Short mmCIF file of C-alpha atoms and ligand atoms in Angstrom, two decimals:
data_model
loop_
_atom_site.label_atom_id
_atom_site.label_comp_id
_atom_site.label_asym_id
_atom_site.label_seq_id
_atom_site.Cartn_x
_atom_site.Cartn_y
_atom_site.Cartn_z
CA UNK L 1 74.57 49.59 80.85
CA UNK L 2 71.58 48.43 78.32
CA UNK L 3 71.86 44.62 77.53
CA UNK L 4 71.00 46.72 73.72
CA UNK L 5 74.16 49.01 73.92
CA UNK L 6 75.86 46.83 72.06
CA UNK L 7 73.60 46.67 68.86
CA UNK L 8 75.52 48.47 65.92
CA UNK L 9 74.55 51.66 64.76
CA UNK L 10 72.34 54.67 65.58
CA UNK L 11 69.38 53.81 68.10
CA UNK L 12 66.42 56.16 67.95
CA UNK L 13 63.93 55.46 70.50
CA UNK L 14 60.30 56.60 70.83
CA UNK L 15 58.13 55.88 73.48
CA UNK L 16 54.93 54.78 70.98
CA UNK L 17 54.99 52.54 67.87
CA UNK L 18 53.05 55.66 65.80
CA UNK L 19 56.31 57.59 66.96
CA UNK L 20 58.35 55.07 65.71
CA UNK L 21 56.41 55.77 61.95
CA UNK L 22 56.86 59.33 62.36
CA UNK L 23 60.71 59.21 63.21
CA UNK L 24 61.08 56.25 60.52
CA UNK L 25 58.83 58.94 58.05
CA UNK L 26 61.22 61.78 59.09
CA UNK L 27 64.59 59.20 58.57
CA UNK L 28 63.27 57.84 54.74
CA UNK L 29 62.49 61.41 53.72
CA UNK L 30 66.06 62.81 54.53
CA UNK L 31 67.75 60.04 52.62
CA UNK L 32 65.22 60.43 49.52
CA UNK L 33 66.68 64.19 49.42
CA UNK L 34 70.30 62.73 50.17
CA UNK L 35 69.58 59.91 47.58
CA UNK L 36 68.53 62.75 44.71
CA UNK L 37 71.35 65.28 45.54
CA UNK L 38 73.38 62.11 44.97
CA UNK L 39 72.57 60.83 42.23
CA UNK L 40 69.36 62.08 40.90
CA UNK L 41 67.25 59.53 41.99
CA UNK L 42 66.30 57.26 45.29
CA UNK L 43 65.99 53.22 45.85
CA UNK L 44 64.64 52.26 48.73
CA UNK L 45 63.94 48.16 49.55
CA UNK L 46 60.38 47.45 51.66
CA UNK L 47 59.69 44.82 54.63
CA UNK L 48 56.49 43.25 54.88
CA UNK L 49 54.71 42.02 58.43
CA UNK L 50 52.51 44.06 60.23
CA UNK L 51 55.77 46.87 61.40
CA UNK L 52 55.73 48.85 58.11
CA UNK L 53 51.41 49.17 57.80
CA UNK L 54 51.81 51.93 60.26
CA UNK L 55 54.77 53.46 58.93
CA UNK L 56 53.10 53.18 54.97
CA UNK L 57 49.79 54.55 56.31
CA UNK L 58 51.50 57.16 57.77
CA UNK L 59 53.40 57.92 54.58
CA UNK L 60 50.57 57.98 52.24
CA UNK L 61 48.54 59.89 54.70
CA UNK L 62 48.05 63.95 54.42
CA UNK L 63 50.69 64.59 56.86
CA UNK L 64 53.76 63.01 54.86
CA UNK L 65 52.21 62.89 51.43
CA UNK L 66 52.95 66.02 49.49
CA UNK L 67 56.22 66.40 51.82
CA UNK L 68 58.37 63.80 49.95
CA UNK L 69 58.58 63.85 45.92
CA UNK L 70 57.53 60.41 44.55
CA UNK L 71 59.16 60.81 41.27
CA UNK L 72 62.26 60.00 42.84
CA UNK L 73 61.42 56.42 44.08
CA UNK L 74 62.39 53.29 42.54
CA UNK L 75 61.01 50.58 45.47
CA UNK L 76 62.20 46.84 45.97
CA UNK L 77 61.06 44.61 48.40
CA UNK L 78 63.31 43.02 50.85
CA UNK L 79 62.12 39.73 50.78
CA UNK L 80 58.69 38.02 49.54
CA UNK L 81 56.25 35.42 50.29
CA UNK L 82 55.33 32.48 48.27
CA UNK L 83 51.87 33.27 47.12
CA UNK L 84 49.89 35.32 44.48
CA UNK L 85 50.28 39.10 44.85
CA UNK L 86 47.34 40.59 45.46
CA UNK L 87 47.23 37.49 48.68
CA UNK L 88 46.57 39.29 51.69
CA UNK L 89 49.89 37.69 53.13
CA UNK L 90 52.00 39.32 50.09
CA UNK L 91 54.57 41.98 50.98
CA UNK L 92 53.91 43.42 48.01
CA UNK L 93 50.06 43.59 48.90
CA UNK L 94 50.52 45.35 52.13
CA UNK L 95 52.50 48.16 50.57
CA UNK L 96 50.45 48.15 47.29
CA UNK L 97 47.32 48.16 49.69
CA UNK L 98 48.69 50.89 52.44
CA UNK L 99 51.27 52.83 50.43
CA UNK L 100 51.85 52.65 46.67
CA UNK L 101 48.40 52.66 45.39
CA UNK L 102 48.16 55.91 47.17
CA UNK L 103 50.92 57.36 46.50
CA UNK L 104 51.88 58.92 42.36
CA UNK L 105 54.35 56.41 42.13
CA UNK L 106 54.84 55.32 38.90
CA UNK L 107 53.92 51.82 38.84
CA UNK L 108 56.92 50.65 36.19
CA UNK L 109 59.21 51.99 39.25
CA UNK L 110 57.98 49.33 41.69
CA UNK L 111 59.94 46.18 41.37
CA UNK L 112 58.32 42.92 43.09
CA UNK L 113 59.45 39.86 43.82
CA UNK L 114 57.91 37.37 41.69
CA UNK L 115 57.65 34.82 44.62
CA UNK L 116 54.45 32.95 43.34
CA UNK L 117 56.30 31.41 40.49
CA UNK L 118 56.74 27.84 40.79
CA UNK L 119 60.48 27.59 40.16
CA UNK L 120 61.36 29.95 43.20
CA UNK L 121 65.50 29.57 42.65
CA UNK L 122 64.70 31.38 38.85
CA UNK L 123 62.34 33.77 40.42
CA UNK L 124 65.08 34.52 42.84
CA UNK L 125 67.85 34.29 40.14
CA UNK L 126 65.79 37.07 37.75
CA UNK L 127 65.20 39.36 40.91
CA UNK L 128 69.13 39.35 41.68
CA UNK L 129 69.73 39.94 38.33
CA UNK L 130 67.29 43.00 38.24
CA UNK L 131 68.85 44.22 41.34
CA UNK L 132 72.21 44.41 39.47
CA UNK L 133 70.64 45.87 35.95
CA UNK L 134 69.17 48.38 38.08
CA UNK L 135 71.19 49.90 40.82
CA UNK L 136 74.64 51.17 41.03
CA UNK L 137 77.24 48.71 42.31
CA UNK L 138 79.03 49.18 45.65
CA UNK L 139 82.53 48.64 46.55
CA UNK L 140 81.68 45.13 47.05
CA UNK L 141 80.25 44.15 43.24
CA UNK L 142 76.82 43.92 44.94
CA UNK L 143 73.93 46.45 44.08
CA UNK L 144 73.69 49.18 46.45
CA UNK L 145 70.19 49.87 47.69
CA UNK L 146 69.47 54.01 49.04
CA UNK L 147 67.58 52.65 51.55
CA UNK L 148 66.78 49.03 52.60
CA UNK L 149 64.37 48.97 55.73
CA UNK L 150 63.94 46.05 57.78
CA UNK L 151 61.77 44.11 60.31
CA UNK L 152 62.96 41.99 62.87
CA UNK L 153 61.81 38.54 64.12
CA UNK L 154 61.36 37.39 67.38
CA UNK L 155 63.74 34.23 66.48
CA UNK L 156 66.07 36.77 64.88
CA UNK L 157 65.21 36.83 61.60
CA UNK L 158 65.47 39.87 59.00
CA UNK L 159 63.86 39.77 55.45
CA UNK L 160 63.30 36.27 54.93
CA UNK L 161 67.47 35.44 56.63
CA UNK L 162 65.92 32.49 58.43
CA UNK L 163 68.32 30.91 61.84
CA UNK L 164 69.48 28.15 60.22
CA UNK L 165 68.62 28.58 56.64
CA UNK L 166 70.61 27.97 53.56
CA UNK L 167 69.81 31.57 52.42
CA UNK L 168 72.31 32.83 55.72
CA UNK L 169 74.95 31.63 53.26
CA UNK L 170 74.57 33.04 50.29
CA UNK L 171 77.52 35.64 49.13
CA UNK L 172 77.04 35.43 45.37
CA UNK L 173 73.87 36.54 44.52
CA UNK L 174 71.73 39.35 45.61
CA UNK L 175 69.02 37.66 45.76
CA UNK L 176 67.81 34.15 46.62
CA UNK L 177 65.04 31.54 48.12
CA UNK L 178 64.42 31.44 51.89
CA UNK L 179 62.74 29.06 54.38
CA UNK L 180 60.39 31.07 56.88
CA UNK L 181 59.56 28.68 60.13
CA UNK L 182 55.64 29.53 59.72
CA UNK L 183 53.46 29.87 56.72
CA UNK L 184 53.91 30.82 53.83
CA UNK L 185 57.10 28.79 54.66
CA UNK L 186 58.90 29.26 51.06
CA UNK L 187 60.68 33.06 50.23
CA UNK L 188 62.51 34.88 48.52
CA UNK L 189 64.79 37.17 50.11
CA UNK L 190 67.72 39.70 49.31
CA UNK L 191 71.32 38.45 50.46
CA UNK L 192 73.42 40.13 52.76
CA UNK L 193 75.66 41.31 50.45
CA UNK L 194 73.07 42.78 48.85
CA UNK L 195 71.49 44.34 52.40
CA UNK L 196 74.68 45.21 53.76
CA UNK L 197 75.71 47.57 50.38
CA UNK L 198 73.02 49.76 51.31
CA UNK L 199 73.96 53.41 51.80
CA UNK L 200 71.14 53.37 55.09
CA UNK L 201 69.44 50.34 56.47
CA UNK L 202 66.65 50.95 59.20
CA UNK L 203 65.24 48.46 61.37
CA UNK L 204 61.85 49.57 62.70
CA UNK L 205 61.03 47.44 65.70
CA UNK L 206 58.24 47.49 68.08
CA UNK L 207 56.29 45.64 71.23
CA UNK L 208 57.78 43.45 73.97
CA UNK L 209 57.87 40.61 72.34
CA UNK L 210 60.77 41.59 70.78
CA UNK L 211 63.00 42.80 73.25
CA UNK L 212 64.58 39.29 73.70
CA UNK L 213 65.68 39.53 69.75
CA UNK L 214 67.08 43.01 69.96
CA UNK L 215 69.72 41.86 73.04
CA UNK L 216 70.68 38.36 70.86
CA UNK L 217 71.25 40.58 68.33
CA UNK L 218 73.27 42.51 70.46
CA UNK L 219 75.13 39.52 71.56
CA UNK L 220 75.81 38.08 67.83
CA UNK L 221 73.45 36.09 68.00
CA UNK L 222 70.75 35.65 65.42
CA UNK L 223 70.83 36.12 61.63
CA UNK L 224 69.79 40.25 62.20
CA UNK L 225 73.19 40.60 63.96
CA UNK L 226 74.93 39.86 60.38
CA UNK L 227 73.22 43.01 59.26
CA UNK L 228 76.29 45.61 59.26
CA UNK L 229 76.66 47.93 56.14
CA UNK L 230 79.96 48.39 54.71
CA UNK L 231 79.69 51.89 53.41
CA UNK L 232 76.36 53.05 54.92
CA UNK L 233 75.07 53.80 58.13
CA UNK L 234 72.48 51.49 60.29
CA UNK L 235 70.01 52.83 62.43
CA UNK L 236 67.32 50.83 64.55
CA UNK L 237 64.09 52.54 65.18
CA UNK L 238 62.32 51.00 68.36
CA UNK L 239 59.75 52.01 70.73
CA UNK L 240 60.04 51.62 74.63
CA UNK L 241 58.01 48.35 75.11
CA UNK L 242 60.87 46.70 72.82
CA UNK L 243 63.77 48.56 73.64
CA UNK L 244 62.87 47.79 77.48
CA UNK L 245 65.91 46.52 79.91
C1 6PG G 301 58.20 38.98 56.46
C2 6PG G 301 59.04 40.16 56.86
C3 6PG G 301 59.80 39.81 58.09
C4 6PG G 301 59.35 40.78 59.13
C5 6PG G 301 59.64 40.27 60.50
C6 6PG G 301 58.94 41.14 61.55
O1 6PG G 301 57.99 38.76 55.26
O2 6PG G 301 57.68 38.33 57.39
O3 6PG G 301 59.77 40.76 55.91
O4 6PG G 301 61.19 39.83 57.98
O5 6PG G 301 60.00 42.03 58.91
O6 6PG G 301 59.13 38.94 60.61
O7 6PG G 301 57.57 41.03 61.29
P1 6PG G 301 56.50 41.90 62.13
O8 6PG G 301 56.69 43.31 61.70
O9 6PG G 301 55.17 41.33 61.69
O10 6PG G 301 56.81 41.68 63.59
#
């Protein structure tokens, strides 16, 4: 008995973070050709931290690039800092640095969240509202992302779903602000209506340091344990060090 057995959804582990990337490559690439047999086109929602640079390096890289077809892809973010984009703590700039500005996707098909704006609740408001214009609508009423993939803190934390946060209670809009507990402190983050519409969410999570995360979620514990599609599937992507005892 794992103290993780309990975590919801598929568990896919590798022994090495790069062979976390490659299964998390392998994962994003089957829904993209799901997403387009679909419905003709693919969404997909990106984390930022320091997870994903492998995983977007990887991507953009000659092993993965001409294997997926970047016409298809529409990409969100799944939560945003408070500072200027092109700041080397922007979500946006690690995947425009390590991913999108090497990849052809057409730049009117990446949607950012405008989190340096200085009235954060209307930057929030005009990002759920683009969210809605822009996606299908689930079951629910909220927009329904392809693919939403997600980091996890070692407090618990998913996008920018602070312990403790206002943002944990949000069930009417798809998007809102969030409170980080380290710098830049002020976010914007999708809901969890919005994050658990998603046809596929993937949590990629790797190192030691986060193994005590992944059994509170387990347990109920921490905002990541809220994280349970209602029509989609859920799938957590970890290498050995984290998915240890
Ligand atoms: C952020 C991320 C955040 C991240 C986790 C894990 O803006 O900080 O979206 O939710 O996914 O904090 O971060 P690491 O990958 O750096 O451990």
């Amino acid at each position: 008995m794992s103290a993780l057995d309990d975590l919801a959804g598929e568990r896919v582990v590798s022994e090495t973070a790069q062979e976390v990337a490659d299964a998390v490559a392998t994962w994003i690439a089957a829904q993209s050709r799901r997403a387009y047999g679909d419905h003709g086109s693919f969404s997909i929602a990106l984390s930022g931290g320091s997870t994903p640079r492998m995983l977007n390096e990887l991507l953009a890289g000659p092993e993965w690039q001409g294997r997926i077809d970047w016409s298809w892809w529409n990409v969100y973010f799944a939560d945003e800092r408070a500072c200027p984009p092109d700041d080397p703590a922007s979500n946006y700039h690690l995947a425009q640095t390590t991913l999108l500005s090497r990849v052809p996707i057409d730049p009117s098909r990446v949607h950012r969240m405008p989190a340096e704006r200085a009235d954060l609740d209307a930057a929030a408001a005009e990002y759920s509202d683009l969210l809605a214009s822009s996606l299908p609508a689930a079951r629910g009423g909220a927009p329904r992302l392809d693919v939403i993939l997600l980091g996890l803190g070692e407090n618990g934390h998913t996008a920018s779903l602070f312990p403790g946060t206002p943002a944990l209670e949000v069930v009417d809009r798809w998007a809102t602000r969030g409170l980080a507990d380290y710098e830049p402190f002020d976010r914007i983050t999708l809901t969890f209506p919005t994050i658990n519409a998603a046809a596929a969410v993937g949590f990629m999570v790797t190192g030691a340091s986060k193994n005590q995360a992944l059994v509170a979620t387990a347990r109920g514990e921490v905002p990541a344990s809220r994280v349970r599609p209602t029509d989609g599937t859920l799938a957590w992507f970890l290498d050995a060090a984290a998915a240890a005892g």
